[in-house]
Amino acid sequence: MNKKYWLFLDSHTHCFVKNHEALFYNTLNGKILRNTHADIIELSKNLTSKKNLNVIELDSVSIENTETSKFIKDLRKAFMGDIIDTSLSTEKPVQMMPLVKINRDIKYLKEHPMRSVGDFLMDYLSELNLFLNGDCTQNCTFCSYAYKQSNCCTKNEGTEISITDIKALVKQVESCTLLNFNIFGGNILNYSHLRELTEVLDEFTATKKIHIHYQDFINARNLNLFQKPAYEIKLIVPPENNSEAIALALEIGKKHNLNLSLIFPIESEEDYYITEQKIKCLELDKYLISPLYNGENTSFFEKNIFLEEQDICSYKPSSKEIYAREKINTNFFGKLTILSDGRIFANVNHKELGVLGQNTIYDVLFKEMNEGESWLKVRNDAKPCCDCTFEKLCPPISSYEYLMERNNLCHINDSKV
Amino acid sequence: MSQGGNTYMCSLKHKKTFFIHPLIQYLHNLRKQGTDLKSWYENIVSFPLEIEGMGAYTREEISYNISKFILMLKEGYFESYDNKNRIGKKITSEDIKTGIANVDHVILELTDQCNLKCAYCGYGKYYDGLFDERINNYLDPEVAKNFLKNLLGYWNSSYNSSHGRIINISFYGGEPLLNFKLIKDLVSFVKSYGLKHNKINFSISTNGVLIDKYLDYIVENQINLAISLDGDQNANSFRVFHNNKESYSKIIKNLELIKKNHPIFYKEKVSFCSVLHSRNSVEGIHEYFKKEHNILPNIAGLKSNGLNKKYEKEFWKMFNHMGNSFKNQNTSKGVKKDLFKQTPEIQGASLFIHKYNDHCFNNYNDLFFNKQEISRTPTRTCVPFAKKIFLTVNGKLLPCETISHDYFLGDVTRDHFKLDFGAIEKRYEHYFEKIRKQCNQCYYVESCHKCIYDFSIDDKIVVCDSFMNKNKFSRFISNHLNFIEEKPENYSVILEEMQYE
């Protein structure tokens, strides 16, 4: 007898089908199943079609087909789906297929005559990066490019930001649910209105992250300004022979009761090993190693930063992260950077959105939502990622990609190239 | 389980509804009863195991589903969900101020006088004195301007989180065109005010009788017209002048005038509201509007709360149930297609899909946070003034035009705009406390449609007629799943075309 079955995907399984491959991902155990057989790609397309909602009927003859049979076996083994006798029910079951829906989706807001791209946009602002000045006596090699790819200071952008403009800015964002203020120099300790600035920032419950070169920190005379619970001091520590100085900085931090952590920019494996030694030697527990692309260390990135399929499996992105990666760039979304010359960016590697004192934050956010290149830039907009089944599993596009001028910082499809 | 015999689970904690193998459900029930699954499995005497009403299963199938069940269990799929924290929020003064600064809709009652005497009027004999007495009063222009001046201040403040957003200002009555001079005054007053962040969309809710007198101004200022018309002459026959003469022919004459002289305005700025009652039907209304006006109306049922007991019997004779009218066999496929979004089944399915599936979000921020863990207030009551601000002809401020005037939250005179935020906070918390215990036990909390003012909120004990225990909630979920199983093609259409904010 030709028995009939429902083949269904479990709700914790995501299926991504492109012309060359069908990929199944289980959010519960991080398992990934890839299949390139034309029959299975076709079956997967059919299975995930809007009319089938992740459930299709198969008969025992088609199940016995070698490829289908193997596919079902693999699917079951990874706890991604199952088959079930159709005679157990009278209607075809449905799975609530994860078609991501955002009620205030940008596309809807643009198309609907009674809505605006600017609807509730200030609610999205969560982080402000504020570069106060360009005044700095340090000579870090990465000064001109580190701030374009990570949380780092720079004296590259010159001048000093006006405190009047900062106050006006703060007035505009006082009702926003800001989570972080990241403060950078130059050397912020030389900022002419530092006390006034901290008084303004104290009005916010957001965390204030103050970034200072460790040498400037050691020489600082006004650290008492940051002796408050919502302040965090991030010391920038270049890869040089400086263990003793770091120890001194830590001691000063302790003495002043500051919430201190260290950022180690690295550009090579050698930098990494030096840094690792320091971390071990000083028994550090609050630190971040921050790889920097300097235009010449592509091989360092290829070897150490680029993702493998295994990295994605071990990270185990959740359904929510997958949905987010379809709609927004979580690396940049909600963040604005204001350089010391007043220029405002959603990402410093993109076009400026406005100028402090000339444009309001409302204008700037409206521009980013309406025509920006950062907050809503997803892998589906970028080649070759848009053709890859890992598109929504990979982390969002980062600043590294903009600087390296390539999107796929991964080895996933290397064998096919 | 759906009517089709398929097994589903709904995890309120994960905001997820999903089809599962019936064995998973069976194992979940065993575990809930305290059975140790390992020993249960080891003690199975022979395979295939026959489970009553579920068929027979091999050793491999059972072992496989136990492993899958454990995997799901570890992820918390079967954890119970406690509403208590979810609905623990209190409304604060800041919420109210933010609400006013971001309001959708401002409604001004320009007069309580009306040139019609519609049988089912919300201010008429069928309703139990919930509103201020209608004494042919007109809104004081200075009060109206003071009201708008204060709102404009909020809209320009940093409480406003939007830029370029449209705020609707509606002129309401009675019949607002009876106070046309005030419409003109207020339109120019608002237009002369420098709004930083918003655009204004004016509209008039009118019975259509006086449109011809003021049409040129209305067209020139692109003011939207929401015209009440229940269908053809018979369907519209509850809408009569004070001398009982029907209003239909006068309205049609005015509509012809707009169509003839201002066809683009007619197409873009005119909408219709039809009340469903005993003299019309969804099918009839649809047919009429499609044929005669080429615009589909919004169809609303008669308000059935706050009824005057004396006339209740008479009221119910006039009442026509929206759901039944849609379900009526005579309702053609074409009507259902055109009124797709208004169909009760589609609205129900939309609610279900948006509220019980983890891939539906209100805004981009929801992609970062687990909404189920964010506290909100009980019921679906709006933060006062966040959706609507209604100014009555007597200067009372209400959060909605459908609420009894006794529940005004503030008032406006020529000199003051009085809102005591602290008192509003307290009043709402007092109301919420009356219902919170029931909400804590209710499975329907996520999709609750109740406003606190739907209840007899001053009663000592408030009972919610929409309360759902587990069984009732299972039936609610089942009904929607049945609908999607029958018409799976609606699933993606709903997600693509319908909003549920």
Coordinates of N, CA and C in Angstrom, one line a residue, chain A residues 8 10-12 26 28-29 50-51 53 75-77 79-84 88-106 108 113-116 118-124 171-172 174-175 316 319-320 323-324 327-328 330 333 362-363 366 369 376, chain B residues 3-6 8 16-19 21-22 54-55 57 60 64-65 67-68 71-72 75 77 102 157-166 168 197 201 352 354 357-371 481 484-486 488 491-492 494-496 498-501:
Chain A
F8 N 7.4 17.4 7.9 CA 7.4 18.8 8.5 C 8.7 19.2 9.1
D10 N 10.4 21.2 12.2 CA 10.1 21.6 13.6 C 10.2 23.1 13.6
S11 N 9.5 23.7 14.6 CA 9.4 25.2 14.7 C 10.8 25.8 15.0
H12 N 11.6 25.0 15.6 CA 13.0 25.5 16.0 C 14.0 25.4 14.8
N26 N 19.2 24.2 13.2 CA 18.4 23.9 14.4 C 18.9 24.8 15.5
L28 N 18.0 24.9 18.5 CA 18.1 24.2 19.9 C 19.5 23.7 20.1
N29 N 20.1 23.0 19.0 CA 21.4 22.4 19.2 C 22.5 23.0 18.3
K50 N 5.0 29.5 0.7 CA 4.0 30.2 1.5 C 2.7 29.3 1.5
K51 N 2.5 28.5 0.5 CA 1.3 27.7 0.5 C 1.4 26.4 1.4
L53 N 3.7 26.1 4.1 CA 4.0 26.4 5.5 C 4.8 25.3 6.2
L75 N 17.6 14.8 8.5 CA 16.8 15.8 9.2 C 16.4 15.3 10.6
R76 N 16.0 14.1 10.6 CA 15.5 13.5 11.9 C 16.7 13.4 12.9
K77 N 17.8 13.0 12.4 CA 19.0 12.8 13.2 C 19.4 14.1 13.9
F79 N 17.3 16.4 14.7 CA 16.1 16.9 15.4 C 15.5 18.2 14.8
M80 N 15.5 18.1 13.4 CA 15.0 19.3 12.7 C 13.6 19.1 12.1
G81 N 13.2 17.9 12.0 CA 11.9 17.7 11.4 C 11.5 16.2 11.5
D82 N 10.4 15.8 11.0 CA 10.0 14.4 11.1 C 8.9 14.1 10.0
I83 N 8.6 12.9 10.0 CA 7.4 12.5 9.1 C 6.4 11.9 10.0
I84 N 5.1 12.1 9.6 CA 4.0 11.6 10.4 C 2.9 11.1 9.5
L88 N -3.4 10.0 10.7 CA -3.7 10.4 12.1 C -4.5 11.7 12.2
S89 N -4.6 12.4 11.0 CA -5.4 13.7 11.1 C -6.2 13.8 9.8
T90 N -7.2 14.7 9.8 CA -8.0 14.9 8.6 C -7.6 16.1 7.8
E91 N -6.9 17.0 8.4 CA -6.5 18.2 7.7 C -4.9 18.2 7.7
K92 N -4.4 18.9 6.7 CA -3.0 19.1 6.6 C -2.5 20.0 7.7
P93 N -1.5 19.6 8.5 CA -1.0 20.5 9.6 C -0.3 21.7 9.0
V94 N -0.1 22.8 9.8 CA 0.7 23.9 9.3 C 1.7 24.3 10.4
Q95 N 2.8 24.7 10.0 CA 3.8 25.2 10.9 C 3.8 26.8 10.8
M96 N 3.8 27.5 11.9 CA 3.8 29.0 11.8 C 5.2 29.4 11.2
M97 N 5.3 29.4 9.9 CA 6.6 29.6 9.3 C 7.1 31.0 9.6
P98 N 8.4 31.1 10.0 CA 8.9 32.3 10.5 C 9.1 33.4 9.4
L99 N 8.0 33.9 8.9 CA 8.1 35.1 8.0 C 8.2 36.3 8.9
V100 N 9.3 36.9 8.9 CA 9.6 38.0 9.9 C 8.7 39.2 9.6
K101 N 8.0 39.7 10.6 CA 7.2 40.8 10.5 C 7.5 41.9 11.5
I102 N 7.7 43.1 11.0 CA 7.9 44.3 11.9 C 6.8 45.2 11.6
N103 N 5.9 45.5 12.5 CA 4.8 46.4 12.2 C 5.3 47.7 11.7
R104 N 6.3 48.3 12.3 CA 6.8 49.6 11.8 C 8.0 49.4 10.9
D105 N 7.9 48.4 10.0 CA 9.0 48.2 9.1 C 9.1 49.4 8.2
I106 N 10.4 49.7 7.8 CA 10.7 50.9 7.1 C 9.9 50.9 5.7
Y108 N 7.0 49.6 5.0 CA 5.6 49.9 5.3 C 5.5 51.4 5.6
P113 N 0.6 56.2 3.1 CA 0.6 57.6 3.1 C 0.4 58.3 4.5
M114 N -0.2 57.6 5.4 CA -0.5 58.2 6.7 C 0.6 57.9 7.7
R115 N 1.7 57.3 7.3 CA 2.8 57.0 8.2 C 4.1 57.7 7.7
S116 N 5.0 57.8 8.6 CA 6.3 58.4 8.2 C 7.5 57.6 8.7
G118 N 9.8 58.6 10.0 CA 10.2 59.2 11.3 C 9.3 58.8 12.5
D119 N 8.4 57.9 12.3 CA 7.5 57.5 13.4 C 8.3 56.9 14.5
F120 N 8.3 57.5 15.6 CA 9.0 57.0 16.9 C 10.4 56.7 16.7
L121 N 11.1 57.4 15.8 CA 12.5 57.1 15.5 C 13.5 57.4 16.6
M122 N 13.1 58.4 17.5 CA 14.0 58.7 18.6 C 14.1 57.5 19.6
D123 N 13.1 56.7 19.6 CA 13.1 55.5 20.5 C 14.2 54.5 20.1
Y124 N 14.7 54.6 18.9 CA 15.7 53.7 18.4 C 17.1 54.1 18.8
K171 N 19.9 68.0 25.2 CA 18.5 68.4 25.4 C 17.6 67.7 24.5
Q172 N 18.0 67.4 23.3 CA 17.2 66.7 22.3 C 17.0 65.2 22.7
E174 N 17.1 63.9 25.8 CA 16.8 63.7 27.2 C 15.7 62.7 27.4
S175 N 14.8 62.5 26.5 CA 13.7 61.6 26.7 C 14.0 60.2 26.0
K316 N 25.8 29.3 17.9 CA 24.4 29.0 18.0 C 23.5 30.2 18.0
S319 N 16.8 32.2 17.2 CA 15.8 32.6 16.2 C 15.7 34.1 16.1
K320 N 15.7 34.7 17.3 CA 15.6 36.2 17.3 C 16.8 36.9 16.6
Y323 N 16.2 36.6 12.9 CA 15.2 37.5 12.5 C 15.8 38.9 12.4
A324 N 16.6 39.3 13.4 CA 17.2 40.6 13.4 C 18.1 40.8 12.2
K327 N 16.5 42.0 9.1 CA 15.9 43.3 9.1 C 16.9 44.5 9.3
I328 N 17.8 44.3 10.3 CA 18.7 45.4 10.6 C 20.1 45.0 10.8
T330 N 22.6 44.8 13.5 CA 22.7 45.0 14.9 C 24.0 45.6 15.4
F333 N 22.9 49.5 14.4 CA 21.5 50.0 14.7 C 21.4 50.7 16.0
Y362 N 16.9 64.6 15.3 CA 15.7 64.2 14.6 C 16.0 64.1 13.1
D363 N 16.6 65.2 12.6 CA 17.0 65.3 11.1 C 17.9 64.1 10.8
F366 N 16.3 60.7 10.9 CA 15.4 60.6 9.8 C 16.1 60.3 8.5
M369 N 17.3 56.6 8.6 CA 16.2 55.7 8.4 C 15.7 55.7 6.9
L376 N 20.2 49.8 8.5 CA 19.4 48.8 7.9 C 20.1 48.0 6.9
Chain B
Q3 N -9.1 21.0 14.9 CA -10.3 20.2 14.5 C -9.8 19.1 13.5
G4 N -8.8 19.4 12.7 CA -8.2 18.5 11.8 C -7.5 17.4 12.4
G5 N -7.3 17.4 13.7 CA -6.7 16.3 14.4 C -5.2 16.4 14.6
N6 N -4.7 17.7 14.3 CA -3.2 17.9 14.4 C -2.9 18.5 15.8
Y8 N -0.8 20.8 18.3 CA 0.0 22.0 18.4 C 0.2 22.4 19.9
K16 N 5.2 31.6 21.0 CA 5.4 30.6 19.9 C 4.3 29.6 19.8
T17 N 3.7 29.4 18.7 CA 2.7 28.3 18.5 C 3.3 27.4 17.5
F18 N 3.3 26.1 17.7 CA 3.9 25.2 16.8 C 3.3 23.8 16.7
F19 N 3.4 23.3 15.5 CA 2.9 21.9 15.3 C 4.0 20.9 15.8
H21 N 4.8 16.6 16.8 CA 4.4 15.2 16.7 C 3.6 14.9 18.0
P22 N 2.5 14.1 17.8 CA 1.6 13.9 19.0 C 2.3 13.2 20.1
M54 N -4.0 7.6 19.4 CA -2.8 8.2 18.7 C -2.1 7.3 17.8
G55 N -2.6 6.0 17.7 CA -1.9 5.1 16.9 C -0.8 4.3 17.6
Y57 N 3.3 3.1 17.9 CA 4.7 3.6 17.6 C 5.8 2.6 17.9
E60 N 11.9 2.9 17.9 CA 12.7 4.0 17.4 C 11.9 5.3 17.5
Y64 N 13.2 8.3 19.7 CA 13.5 9.5 19.0 C 12.8 10.8 19.6
N65 N 11.5 10.6 19.8 CA 10.7 11.7 20.3 C 11.0 12.0 21.8
S67 N 14.1 11.9 23.0 CA 15.3 12.8 22.8 C 14.9 14.2 22.4
K68 N 14.0 14.3 21.4 CA 13.6 15.6 20.9 C 12.9 16.4 22.1
L71 N 15.4 17.8 24.4 CA 16.0 18.9 23.8 C 15.2 20.2 24.0
M72 N 13.9 20.0 23.7 CA 12.9 21.2 23.8 C 12.7 21.6 25.2
E75 N 15.3 23.8 26.5 CA 15.2 25.2 26.0 C 14.0 26.0 26.7
Y77 N 10.8 25.1 26.5 CA 9.6 25.1 25.7 C 8.3 24.8 26.5
N102 N 3.2 62.2 21.7 CA 3.2 61.3 20.5 C 1.8 60.8 20.1
S157 N 8.2 69.4 22.0 CA 9.1 69.1 23.1 C 9.9 67.9 22.9
S158 N 10.9 67.6 23.7 CA 11.8 66.4 23.5 C 11.0 65.2 23.9
Y159 N 9.8 65.3 24.4 CA 9.0 64.1 24.7 C 8.6 63.4 23.3
N160 N 8.6 64.3 22.3 CA 8.1 63.8 21.0 C 9.3 62.9 20.4
S161 N 9.0 61.7 20.1 CA 10.1 60.8 19.6 C 10.0 60.6 18.1
S162 N 9.2 61.4 17.4 CA 9.0 61.2 16.0 C 9.4 62.4 15.2
H163 N 9.6 62.2 13.9 CA 9.9 63.4 13.0 C 9.2 63.1 11.7
G164 N 8.4 64.1 11.4 CA 7.6 63.9 10.1 C 6.4 63.1 10.3
R165 N 6.1 62.8 11.5 CA 4.9 61.9 11.8 C 3.6 62.7 11.6
I166 N 2.5 62.1 11.2 CA 1.3 62.7 11.0 C 0.4 62.6 12.2
N168 N -3.5 63.4 13.4 CA -4.8 63.6 12.9 C -5.6 64.5 13.9
H197 N 8.2 68.9 14.4 CA 8.4 67.5 14.1 C 7.2 66.8 13.4
N201 N -3.0 66.4 9.8 CA -4.0 65.9 8.8 C -5.4 66.3 9.5
F352 N -4.1 36.4 16.3 CA -3.4 35.2 16.8 C -2.0 35.1 16.2
H354 N 0.0 37.5 15.0 CA 0.9 38.5 15.5 C 1.2 38.4 17.0
N357 N 3.4 34.4 17.9 CA 4.5 33.9 17.1 C 5.7 34.8 17.3
D358 N 6.8 34.1 17.5 CA 8.0 34.9 17.9 C 8.7 35.7 16.7
H359 N 8.1 35.5 15.5 CA 8.7 36.3 14.4 C 8.0 37.6 14.1
C360 N 7.0 37.9 15.0 CA 6.3 39.2 14.8 C 6.7 40.2 15.8
F361 N 7.0 41.4 15.4 CA 7.5 42.4 16.3 C 6.8 43.7 16.0
N362 N 6.7 44.5 17.0 CA 6.1 45.8 16.7 C 7.1 46.8 16.1
N363 N 8.3 46.8 16.6 CA 9.3 47.8 16.0 C 10.7 47.1 16.1
Y364 N 11.6 47.8 15.5 CA 13.0 47.3 15.5 C 13.6 47.0 16.9
N365 N 13.2 47.8 17.8 CA 13.8 47.6 19.2 C 13.4 46.3 19.7
D366 N 12.2 45.8 19.3 CA 11.8 44.5 19.9 C 12.7 43.3 19.4
L367 N 13.5 43.6 18.4 CA 14.5 42.5 18.0 C 15.6 42.4 19.0
F368 N 15.7 43.4 19.9 CA 16.8 43.3 20.9 C 16.4 42.8 22.3
F369 N 15.1 43.0 22.5 CA 14.6 42.6 23.9 C 13.6 41.5 23.8
N370 N 13.4 40.8 24.9 CA 12.4 39.8 25.0 C 11.1 40.5 25.5
K371 N 10.2 40.8 24.6 CA 9.0 41.5 25.0 C 8.2 40.9 26.1
L481 N -6.2 28.1 14.5 CA -5.4 27.1 13.8 C -6.3 26.4 12.8
I484 N -6.4 28.6 9.8 CA -5.2 28.6 9.0 C -5.0 27.2 8.3
E485 N -5.3 26.1 9.0 CA -5.2 24.8 8.3 C -6.1 24.8 7.1
E486 N -7.3 25.4 7.2 CA -8.3 25.4 6.1 C -7.8 26.3 5.0
P488 N -4.4 28.0 4.4 CA -3.0 28.3 4.7 C -2.5 29.5 3.9
Y491 N -2.2 32.9 5.7 CA -1.1 33.1 6.6 C -0.1 34.2 6.2
S492 N 0.4 34.0 5.0 CA 1.4 35.0 4.5 C 0.7 36.3 4.1
I494 N -1.8 37.7 5.6 CA -2.0 38.4 6.8 C -0.7 39.1 7.3
L495 N 0.3 38.3 7.2 CA 1.6 38.9 7.7 C 2.1 40.0 6.8
E496 N 1.8 39.9 5.5 CA 2.3 40.9 4.6 C 1.4 42.2 4.6
M498 N -1.4 43.0 6.9 CA -2.2 43.5 8.1 C -1.2 44.0 9.2
Q499 N -1.6 45.0 9.8 CA -0.9 45.5 10.9 C -1.5 45.2 12.2
Y500 N -0.7 44.9 13.2 CA -1.3 44.7 14.5 C -0.4 45.3 15.6
E501 N -0.5 46.6 15.8 CA 0.4 47.3 16.7 C -0.2 47.3 18.1

